[in-house]
Short mmCIF file of N, CA and C in Angstrom, two decimals:
data_model
loop_
_atom_site.label_atom_id
_atom_site.label_comp_id
_atom_site.label_asym_id
_atom_site.label_seq_id
_atom_site.Cartn_x
_atom_site.Cartn_y
_atom_site.Cartn_z
N MET A 1 0.70 -1.29 -0.38
CA MET A 1 -0.15 -0.08 -0.04
C MET A 1 1.08 1.53 -0.25
N PRO A 2 0.70 2.69 -1.15
CA PRO A 2 1.37 3.44 -1.47
C PRO A 2 0.74 4.33 -0.24
N SER A 3 1.81 4.37 0.59
CA SER A 3 1.70 5.80 2.06
C SER A 3 1.15 7.08 1.24
N LYS A 4 0.64 8.15 1.45
CA LYS A 4 -0.05 9.09 1.00
C LYS A 4 0.91 10.36 1.42
N THR A 5 1.53 10.99 0.97
CA THR A 5 2.25 12.14 0.94
C THR A 5 1.29 13.53 2.67
N LEU A 6 2.34 14.18 2.38
CA LEU A 6 1.44 15.21 3.19
C LEU A 6 1.28 15.62 2.78
N GLU A 7 1.07 16.65 1.69
CA GLU A 7 0.30 16.93 1.20
C GLU A 7 -1.22 16.75 0.14
N GLU A 8 -0.78 15.56 0.31
CA GLU A 8 -2.45 14.56 0.14
C GLU A 8 -3.38 14.48 1.28
N LEU A 9 -2.15 14.45 2.57
CA LEU A 9 -3.08 14.15 3.85
C LEU A 9 -4.29 15.41 4.56
N ASP A 10 -2.89 16.69 4.51
CA ASP A 10 -3.50 17.97 4.42
C ASP A 10 -4.80 18.19 2.95
N GLN A 11 -4.34 17.97 2.09
CA GLN A 11 -5.92 18.31 1.04
C GLN A 11 -7.13 17.30 1.59
N SER A 12 -6.85 16.09 2.10
CA SER A 12 -8.04 15.09 2.22
C SER A 12 -8.62 15.54 3.60
N PHE A 13 -7.57 16.45 4.51
CA PHE A 13 -8.14 16.94 5.67
C PHE A 13 -8.71 17.66 5.62
N VAL A 14 -8.24 19.22 4.53
CA VAL A 14 -9.10 20.18 4.16
C VAL A 14 -11.06 19.90 3.58
N SER A 15 -10.55 19.49 2.97
CA SER A 15 -11.82 18.65 2.24
C SER A 15 -12.95 18.37 2.86
N ASP A 16 -12.43 17.44 4.05
CA ASP A 16 -13.95 16.68 4.84
C ASP A 16 -14.30 17.42 6.04
N ASN A 17 -13.17 18.50 6.29
CA ASN A 17 -14.02 19.29 7.78
C ASN A 17 -14.36 20.81 6.66
N SER A 18 -14.14 21.09 5.38
CA SER A 18 -15.34 22.18 4.69
C SER A 18 -16.19 22.13 5.24
N GLU A 19 -17.78 21.70 5.90
CA GLU A 19 -18.61 21.93 6.35
C GLU A 19 -18.35 22.62 7.54
N ASN A 20 -17.72 22.11 8.59
CA ASN A 20 -17.37 22.69 9.46
C ASN A 20 -16.18 23.44 10.02
N ASP A 21 -16.50 24.96 8.86
CA ASP A 21 -15.31 25.99 8.74
C ASP A 21 -15.51 26.47 9.64
N VAL A 22 -14.91 26.90 10.94
CA VAL A 22 -15.09 27.96 11.65
C VAL A 22 -14.89 29.49 11.97
N TYR A 23 -14.85 29.64 10.48
CA TYR A 23 -14.91 30.61 9.89
C TYR A 23 -15.95 31.26 9.00
N ASN A 24 -16.75 30.34 8.63
CA ASN A 24 -17.98 30.44 8.30
C ASN A 24 -18.80 31.12 9.60
N PHE A 25 -19.50 32.12 9.04
CA PHE A 25 -20.29 33.18 9.50
C PHE A 25 -22.02 32.78 9.01
N THR A 26 -21.85 32.08 8.14
CA THR A 26 -23.70 32.30 7.85
C THR A 26 -24.33 31.75 8.75
N SER A 27 -25.90 32.10 8.62
CA SER A 27 -26.42 30.97 9.86
C SER A 27 -26.99 29.81 9.11
N GLU A 28 -28.04 29.28 9.39
CA GLU A 28 -28.23 27.79 9.20
C GLU A 28 -29.13 27.97 7.94
N SER A 29 -29.97 29.04 8.87
CA SER A 29 -31.01 29.76 6.52
C SER A 29 -29.68 30.35 6.35
N GLY A 30 -28.68 30.18 5.95
CA GLY A 30 -28.43 31.08 5.06
C GLY A 30 -27.39 32.19 4.30
N GLU A 31 -28.41 33.14 5.27
CA GLU A 31 -28.44 34.54 6.15
C GLU A 31 -27.26 34.71 6.24
N LYS A 32 -26.48 36.25 5.83
CA LYS A 32 -25.22 36.62 6.93
C LYS A 32 -25.96 37.37 8.10
N PRO A 33 -25.34 37.05 8.65
CA PRO A 33 -25.72 38.28 10.25
C PRO A 33 -25.36 39.56 9.81
N ASP A 34 -26.18 40.92 10.22
CA ASP A 34 -25.35 42.33 10.41
C ASP A 34 -24.37 42.71 10.89
N SER A 35 -23.96 43.02 10.02
CA SER A 35 -22.10 43.75 9.80
C SER A 35 -21.96 44.65 9.98
N SER A 36 -23.23 45.58 10.75
CA SER A 36 -23.33 46.76 10.92
C SER A 36 -22.05 47.47 12.04
N PRO A 37 -21.76 48.60 12.59
CA PRO A 37 -20.12 48.41 13.17
C PRO A 37 -21.20 50.14 13.60
N CYS A 38 -22.15 49.98 13.82
CA CYS A 38 -22.61 51.11 14.77
C CYS A 38 -23.97 49.84 16.02
N ILE A 39 -23.04 49.05 17.32
CA ILE A 39 -23.74 48.66 18.44
C ILE A 39 -24.31 49.64 18.91
N ASP A 40 -25.62 50.10 19.82
CA ASP A 40 -26.35 50.28 21.03
C ASP A 40 -25.82 50.05 22.23
N PHE A 41 -24.92 50.84 22.90
CA PHE A 41 -24.28 50.29 24.12
C PHE A 41 -24.96 51.70 24.50
N SER A 42 -26.23 52.03 24.65
CA SER A 42 -26.53 53.24 25.73
C SER A 42 -26.84 52.52 26.85
N LEU A 43 -27.33 53.07 28.02
CA LEU A 43 -27.44 52.51 29.27
C LEU A 43 -29.22 52.29 28.62
N LYS A 44 -29.76 53.12 28.21
CA LYS A 44 -31.12 52.99 27.88
C LYS A 44 -31.14 51.38 27.56
N SER A 45 -30.57 52.02 26.34
CA SER A 45 -31.11 50.10 25.67
C SER A 45 -30.11 49.02 26.62
N VAL A 46 -28.80 49.39 27.09
CA VAL A 46 -28.86 48.02 27.88
C VAL A 46 -30.22 47.68 29.12
N ARG A 47 -30.35 48.76 29.75
CA ARG A 47 -31.89 48.36 30.75
C ARG A 47 -32.45 47.70 30.12
N ALA A 48 -33.09 48.32 28.92
CA ALA A 48 -34.15 47.70 27.85
C ALA A 48 -33.87 45.92 27.69
N THR A 49 -32.46 46.05 27.59
CA THR A 49 -31.91 44.72 26.40
C THR A 49 -32.31 43.84 27.94
N LEU A 50 -32.02 44.00 29.54
CA LEU A 50 -32.37 43.01 31.14
C LEU A 50 -33.16 43.74 30.90
N ARG A 51 -34.62 44.65 31.21
CA ARG A 51 -35.78 43.92 31.11
C ARG A 51 -36.47 43.22 30.47
N LYS A 52 -36.38 42.38 29.67
CA LYS A 52 -36.43 42.01 28.17
C LYS A 52 -36.41 40.58 29.06
N LYS A 53 -35.25 40.49 29.63
CA LYS A 53 -34.63 39.04 30.06
C LYS A 53 -34.43 38.38 31.72
N ARG A 54 -35.38 39.26 32.01
CA ARG A 54 -35.75 39.13 33.66
C ARG A 54 -37.33 38.88 34.02
N PRO A 55 -37.35 37.78 34.55
CA PRO A 55 -38.96 37.39 35.01
C PRO A 55 -39.70 38.64 35.17
N SER A 56 -40.89 38.61 35.65
CA SER A 56 -41.95 39.91 35.28
C SER A 56 -41.67 39.55 36.84
N SER A 57 -41.15 38.46 38.04
CA SER A 57 -41.23 39.02 39.32
C SER A 57 -40.31 39.55 40.29
N LEU A 58 -39.44 39.14 39.52
CA LEU A 58 -37.96 40.66 39.76
C LEU A 58 -38.45 42.26 39.77
N LEU A 59 -39.41 42.32 38.33
CA LEU A 59 -39.24 43.37 38.58
C LEU A 59 -40.33 44.21 39.51
N GLN A 60 -40.60 44.01 40.45
CA GLN A 60 -41.68 44.26 41.26
C GLN A 60 -40.43 45.30 41.97
N ASN A 61 -41.04 46.23 42.73
CA ASN A 61 -40.69 47.50 43.75
C ASN A 61 -40.61 46.92 44.68
N ARG A 62 -39.49 47.54 45.50
CA ARG A 62 -39.24 47.02 47.45
C ARG A 62 -40.35 47.47 47.77
N ARG A 63 -40.82 46.17 48.70
CA ARG A 63 -42.13 46.41 49.94
C ARG A 63 -42.31 47.98 49.98
N GLN A 64 -42.93 48.52 50.95
CA GLN A 64 -42.76 50.06 51.50
C GLN A 64 -42.68 49.67 52.92
N ARG A 65 -41.70 50.78 53.24
CA ARG A 65 -40.90 50.79 54.18
C ARG A 65 -42.07 51.68 55.25
N ILE A 66 -42.52 50.77 56.84
CA ILE A 66 -43.58 51.07 57.79
C ILE A 66 -42.29 51.32 58.88
N PRO A 67 -42.43 52.22 59.19
CA PRO A 67 -42.28 52.98 60.69
C PRO A 67 -42.53 51.58 61.81
N TYR A 68 -41.63 51.61 63.09
CA TYR A 68 -41.79 50.97 63.94
C TYR A 68 -42.77 51.57 64.78
N THR A 69 -43.96 51.02 65.64
CA THR A 69 -44.92 51.30 66.47
C THR A 69 -43.90 51.52 67.72
N GLU A 70 -44.28 52.24 68.92
CA GLU A 70 -43.69 52.55 70.31
C GLU A 70 -44.20 50.74 71.03
N GLN A 71 -45.28 50.08 70.61
CA GLN A 71 -45.15 49.08 70.64
C GLN A 71 -44.25 47.70 70.32
N GLU A 72 -44.53 47.76 69.34
CA GLU A 72 -43.70 47.46 68.50
C GLU A 72 -42.26 47.85 69.22
N MET A 73 -41.41 48.53 69.40
CA MET A 73 -40.04 48.44 70.15
C MET A 73 -39.74 48.14 70.91
N LEU A 74 -41.24 47.92 72.27
CA LEU A 74 -41.27 47.64 73.51
C LEU A 74 -41.20 46.02 73.19
N ASN A 75 -41.90 45.67 72.24
CA ASN A 75 -42.52 43.58 72.17
C ASN A 75 -40.87 43.58 71.31
N LEU A 76 -40.09 43.90 70.67
CA LEU A 76 -38.77 43.76 70.43
C LEU A 76 -38.12 43.53 71.83
N LYS A 77 -38.33 44.67 72.31
CA LYS A 77 -37.11 44.75 73.26
C LYS A 77 -37.15 43.84 74.50
N GLU A 78 -37.85 43.01 74.95
CA GLU A 78 -39.53 42.37 75.58
C GLU A 78 -38.64 40.90 74.85
N GLY A 79 -39.17 40.95 74.05
CA GLY A 79 -38.79 39.83 72.85
C GLY A 79 -36.84 39.35 73.46
N VAL A 80 -36.37 40.16 73.34
CA VAL A 80 -35.03 39.91 73.27
C VAL A 80 -34.69 39.13 74.76
N ALA A 81 -34.78 40.28 75.65
CA ALA A 81 -34.92 40.01 77.57
C ALA A 81 -35.24 38.58 77.41
N MET A 82 -36.29 38.28 76.68
CA MET A 82 -37.18 37.00 77.06
C MET A 82 -36.99 35.56 76.61
N MET A 83 -35.85 35.56 74.97
CA MET A 83 -35.63 34.52 74.19
C MET A 83 -34.30 34.69 74.03
N GLY A 84 -33.71 36.20 73.93
CA GLY A 84 -32.50 36.42 73.20
C GLY A 84 -32.39 36.86 71.40
N THR A 85 -31.84 35.96 70.89
CA THR A 85 -31.54 36.42 69.47
C THR A 85 -32.46 35.39 68.84
N CYS A 86 -33.66 34.63 69.36
CA CYS A 86 -34.45 33.96 68.21
C CYS A 86 -35.39 34.63 67.25
N TRP A 87 -35.30 35.22 66.39
CA TRP A 87 -35.48 36.13 66.22
C TRP A 87 -36.81 35.27 64.97
N GLN A 88 -36.81 34.80 64.82
CA GLN A 88 -38.42 33.98 64.38
C GLN A 88 -39.54 33.68 65.25
N GLN A 89 -38.79 33.48 66.61
CA GLN A 89 -39.58 32.77 67.66
C GLN A 89 -40.38 34.08 68.33
N ILE A 90 -39.44 35.55 68.14
CA ILE A 90 -39.98 36.69 68.61
C ILE A 90 -41.19 37.12 67.96
N LEU A 91 -40.65 37.03 66.44
CA LEU A 91 -41.55 37.40 65.62
C LEU A 91 -42.87 36.67 65.38
N CYS A 92 -42.62 35.31 66.23
CA CYS A 92 -44.43 34.75 65.85
C CYS A 92 -45.12 35.44 67.72
N SER A 93 -43.85 35.18 68.85
CA SER A 93 -44.64 35.38 69.98
C SER A 93 -45.13 37.27 70.08
N TYR A 94 -44.87 38.02 69.53
CA TYR A 94 -45.35 39.21 70.00
C TYR A 94 -46.46 39.54 68.71
N ASN A 95 -46.37 40.84 68.99
CA ASN A 95 -47.18 41.17 67.86
C ASN A 95 -46.66 42.38 67.08
N PHE A 96 -46.57 41.93 66.01
CA PHE A 96 -45.81 43.09 64.88
C PHE A 96 -46.34 42.97 63.67
N HIS A 97 -46.27 44.19 63.32
CA HIS A 97 -46.90 44.64 61.67
C HIS A 97 -47.23 43.03 60.86
N PRO A 98 -47.55 42.65 60.35
CA PRO A 98 -47.73 41.34 59.46
C PRO A 98 -46.72 41.11 58.56
N SER A 99 -46.33 42.51 57.76
CA SER A 99 -45.08 42.83 57.00
C SER A 99 -43.86 42.60 57.22
N ARG A 100 -43.45 42.55 58.67
CA ARG A 100 -42.46 42.57 59.36
C ARG A 100 -41.59 41.22 59.27
N THR A 101 -40.26 40.82 58.60
CA THR A 101 -40.20 39.32 58.80
C THR A 101 -38.61 39.12 60.23
N ALA A 102 -38.02 38.11 60.53
CA ALA A 102 -37.37 38.09 61.39
C ALA A 102 -36.02 38.80 61.28
N VAL A 103 -35.60 39.05 59.77
CA VAL A 103 -34.44 39.61 59.51
C VAL A 103 -34.59 41.09 60.21
N ASP A 104 -35.96 41.61 59.75
CA ASP A 104 -35.88 42.74 59.66
C ASP A 104 -36.08 42.96 61.08
N LEU A 105 -36.46 42.59 62.65
CA LEU A 105 -36.13 42.51 63.61
C LEU A 105 -35.19 42.69 64.11
N LYS A 106 -33.98 41.88 63.55
CA LYS A 106 -32.44 41.58 63.81
C LYS A 106 -31.97 42.87 63.55
N ASP A 107 -32.07 43.77 62.25
CA ASP A 107 -31.95 44.88 61.89
C ASP A 107 -31.98 45.64 62.69
N LYS A 108 -33.73 46.14 63.07
CA LYS A 108 -33.56 47.01 63.95
C LYS A 108 -32.98 46.89 65.42
N TYR A 109 -33.31 45.12 65.84
CA TYR A 109 -32.68 45.57 67.29
C TYR A 109 -30.74 45.97 66.89
N LYS A 110 -30.30 45.60 66.11
CA LYS A 110 -28.71 46.08 65.39
C LYS A 110 -28.60 47.32 65.74
N ARG A 111 -29.58 48.39 65.22
CA ARG A 111 -29.17 49.42 64.66
C ARG A 111 -30.01 50.64 66.44
N LEU A 112 -30.91 49.76 66.82
CA LEU A 112 -31.20 50.48 68.26
C LEU A 112 -30.11 50.07 69.33
N MET A 113 -29.08 48.86 69.90
CA MET A 113 -28.71 48.57 69.98
C MET A 113 -27.41 50.39 69.84
N ALA A 114 -26.71 50.07 69.10
CA ALA A 114 -26.03 50.70 68.08
C ALA A 114 -25.53 52.48 68.96
N LEU A 115 -27.19 52.91 68.70
CA LEU A 115 -27.78 54.53 69.33
C LEU A 115 -28.18 54.04 70.32
N GLN A 116 -28.21 53.00 71.34
CA GLN A 116 -28.50 52.94 72.20
C GLN A 116 -26.77 53.17 72.94
N LYS A 117 -25.92 52.45 72.52
CA LYS A 117 -24.69 52.12 72.74
C LYS A 117 -23.72 53.76 72.81
N ALA A 118 -24.32 54.68 71.85
CA ALA A 118 -23.53 55.97 70.66
C ALA A 118 -23.95 57.04 72.07
N SER A 119 -25.44 56.95 72.16
CA SER A 119 -25.88 57.50 73.18
C SER A 119 -25.09 57.79 74.83
N THR A 120 -24.96 56.56 75.50
CA THR A 120 -24.33 56.33 76.02
C THR A 120 -22.99 56.67 76.89
N LYS A 121 -22.31 56.97 74.94
CA LYS A 121 -20.72 56.50 75.30
C LYS A 121 -20.59 57.98 75.79
N GLN A 122 -20.25 58.10 76.77
CA GLN A 122 -19.46 59.67 77.08
C GLN A 122 -18.00 60.16 76.95
N LYS A 123 -17.69 61.48 76.67
CA LYS A 123 -16.26 61.85 76.41
C LYS A 123 -16.07 62.23 78.03
N ARG A 124 -14.77 61.81 77.75
CA ARG A 124 -13.88 62.66 78.81
C ARG A 124 -13.86 63.59 79.08
N SER A 125 -13.27 64.46 80.23
CA SER A 125 -13.40 65.69 80.37
C SER A 125 -12.42 66.19 80.89
N PRO A 126 -11.75 67.03 79.15
CA PRO A 126 -9.99 67.09 79.71
C PRO A 126 -9.71 67.53 81.15
N LYS A 127 -8.50 66.76 81.64
CA LYS A 127 -8.30 67.75 83.06
C LYS A 127 -7.14 68.15 82.14
N PRO A 128 -7.14 69.42 82.70
CA PRO A 128 -5.17 69.98 82.77
C PRO A 128 -4.66 70.05 83.53
N PHE A 129 -3.28 69.64 82.54
CA PHE A 129 -1.73 69.43 83.40
C PHE A 129 -1.19 70.49 84.21
N SER A 130 -1.02 69.85 84.99
CA SER A 130 -0.06 70.88 85.93
C SER A 130 1.32 70.76 86.00
N MET A 131 2.14 72.25 86.43
CA MET A 131 3.12 72.51 85.62
C MET A 131 4.07 71.36 85.91
N CYS A 132 3.94 70.30 86.68
CA CYS A 132 4.65 69.17 87.43
C CYS A 132 4.57 68.06 86.22
N GLU A 133 3.50 68.17 85.97
CA GLU A 133 3.24 66.97 84.50
C GLU A 133 3.78 67.44 83.30
N ILE A 134 3.76 68.89 83.12
CA ILE A 134 4.33 69.21 81.80
C ILE A 134 5.69 69.61 82.53
N ARG A 135 6.78 69.53 83.49
CA ARG A 135 7.89 68.90 83.64
C ARG A 135 8.72 67.28 83.85
N ARG A 136 7.52 66.87 83.93
CA ARG A 136 7.37 65.27 83.48
C ARG A 136 7.30 64.77 82.20
N LEU A 137 6.56 65.84 81.99
CA LEU A 137 6.26 65.52 79.94
C LEU A 137 7.79 65.77 79.27
N LYS A 138 8.54 66.71 79.93
CA LYS A 138 9.41 67.62 78.99
C LYS A 138 10.55 66.34 79.47
N ARG A 139 10.53 65.95 80.74
CA ARG A 139 12.14 64.87 80.78
C ARG A 139 11.45 63.70 80.39
N GLY A 140 10.53 63.99 80.12
CA GLY A 140 10.14 62.07 80.16
C GLY A 140 10.94 62.10 78.13
N VAL A 141 10.06 62.65 77.50
CA VAL A 141 10.87 63.42 76.43
C VAL A 141 11.66 62.96 76.30
N LYS A 142 13.39 63.76 76.55
CA LYS A 142 14.56 63.17 76.78
C LYS A 142 14.62 62.30 76.93
N THR A 143 13.86 61.70 77.87
CA THR A 143 14.70 60.24 77.93
C THR A 143 14.26 59.14 77.90
N TYR A 144 12.92 59.18 76.74
CA TYR A 144 12.35 58.35 76.40
C TYR A 144 12.03 58.41 74.81
N GLY A 145 12.49 59.52 74.07
CA GLY A 145 11.85 59.93 73.18
C GLY A 145 10.53 60.32 72.94
N TYR A 146 9.59 59.76 71.70
CA TYR A 146 8.67 59.93 71.49
C TYR A 146 7.33 58.50 72.03
N ASN A 147 8.38 58.02 72.63
CA ASN A 147 7.91 56.33 73.52
C ASN A 147 6.75 56.81 74.23
N TRP A 148 5.53 57.30 73.74
CA TRP A 148 4.65 57.50 75.06
C TRP A 148 3.57 57.03 76.64
N LYS A 149 4.00 55.61 76.01
CA LYS A 149 3.40 54.52 76.74
C LYS A 149 4.40 54.91 77.90
N ALA A 150 6.33 54.67 77.23
CA ALA A 150 6.83 54.42 78.60
C ALA A 150 7.22 55.79 78.78
N ILE A 151 7.14 56.75 78.93
CA ILE A 151 6.66 58.15 79.11
C ILE A 151 5.73 58.54 80.30
N LEU A 152 4.61 57.84 80.34
CA LEU A 152 3.23 57.60 81.21
C LEU A 152 3.89 56.28 82.72
N ALA A 153 4.32 55.41 82.09
CA ALA A 153 4.64 55.04 83.03
C ALA A 153 6.14 54.85 83.87
N GLY A 154 6.99 55.79 82.95
CA GLY A 154 7.79 56.19 83.91
C GLY A 154 7.59 57.39 84.50
N GLY A 155 6.77 58.06 85.03
CA GLY A 155 6.39 59.35 85.38
C GLY A 155 4.91 59.64 86.17
N ARG A 156 4.77 59.85 86.96
CA ARG A 156 3.58 60.50 88.43
C ARG A 156 2.77 61.32 87.33
N TYR A 157 1.88 60.49 86.62
CA TYR A 157 0.94 61.69 86.01
C TYR A 157 -0.65 61.55 87.15
N VAL A 158 -1.85 62.14 86.51
CA VAL A 158 -3.05 62.24 87.12
C VAL A 158 -3.93 60.46 86.53
N PRO A 159 -4.09 59.99 88.16
CA PRO A 159 -5.21 58.80 87.29
C PRO A 159 -6.47 59.07 86.26
N GLY A 160 -6.50 58.28 85.25
CA GLY A 160 -6.73 58.34 83.58
C GLY A 160 -5.86 58.62 82.46
N ARG A 161 -5.21 59.52 82.76
CA ARG A 161 -4.27 60.46 81.75
C ARG A 161 -3.31 59.08 81.13
N THR A 162 -3.36 59.02 79.82
CA THR A 162 -3.41 58.09 78.67
C THR A 162 -2.84 58.60 78.00
N ALA A 163 -1.54 57.70 77.31
CA ALA A 163 -0.71 57.80 75.93
C ALA A 163 -0.69 59.26 75.05
N ALA A 164 -2.28 58.94 75.02
CA ALA A 164 -2.60 60.16 74.11
C ALA A 164 -2.53 61.96 74.54
N ASP A 165 -3.58 62.15 75.55
CA ASP A 165 -3.14 63.07 75.45
C ASP A 165 -1.74 63.64 76.51
N LEU A 166 -0.66 62.33 77.11
CA LEU A 166 0.92 63.31 76.75
C LEU A 166 1.17 63.46 75.24
N ARG A 167 1.18 62.80 73.95
CA ARG A 167 1.50 63.12 72.86
C ARG A 167 0.68 64.46 72.45
N ASP A 168 -0.77 64.76 72.92
CA ASP A 168 -1.51 65.56 72.26
C ASP A 168 -0.80 67.38 73.61
N LYS A 169 -0.50 66.51 74.00
CA LYS A 169 -0.32 67.76 74.79
C LYS A 169 0.85 68.03 74.37
N TRP A 170 1.91 67.62 73.90
CA TRP A 170 2.95 67.69 73.45
C TRP A 170 3.36 68.12 72.36
N ARG A 171 2.19 68.14 71.45
CA ARG A 171 2.31 68.58 70.34
C ARG A 171 1.79 69.92 70.40
N SER A 172 0.73 70.27 71.35
CA SER A 172 0.34 71.85 71.67
C SER A 172 1.15 72.55 72.41
N LEU A 173 2.56 72.13 72.91
CA LEU A 173 3.38 73.04 73.46
C LEU A 173 3.97 73.35 72.57
N ASN A 174 4.48 72.49 71.60
CA ASN A 174 5.62 72.87 70.54
C ASN A 174 4.68 73.30 69.38
N LYS A 175 3.95 73.83 69.64
CA LYS A 175 3.01 74.60 68.24
C LYS A 175 3.80 75.57 68.35
N VAL A 176 4.05 76.25 66.84
CA VAL A 176 5.04 77.12 66.52
C VAL A 176 3.37 78.00 66.35
N THR A 177 3.65 79.27 66.83
CA THR A 177 2.05 80.15 67.03
C THR A 177 3.07 81.51 66.00
#
């Protein structure tokens, strides 16, 4: 049996795969696709295309926001005190608006606690530095450099004084006016 030459093999391969040509852009109906270079990628056309592909259930608006009543707030606080963070159990046990979910209760309680924490947090009233403390601060900076914790530990300062207090006082002492 005579073997085929390389050129004959190449030719037979090309002729066998001519109907599966990768670069043939005709459709099954035989018509060529629109080759217009102008494709509309504007925001309006993209949104319109996306709306066509979405099911109608996803196009519904968000549910209407209903503010919590005082009674609902009390129920929420009492429910957490009694049952902990079992939000679904609190929702079923107490009287809430029918549109409320367990996640709504969790989020509302989280916001309530953040507000309560922020309102109870009191600022420290700044205590003025005495002349002795200022001298100790200057001596501490000469000894320890700008290591504020070491300066605080090495000297006698008013109770409640922090390393940040020392740093701020040093900066205000050395402020160029």
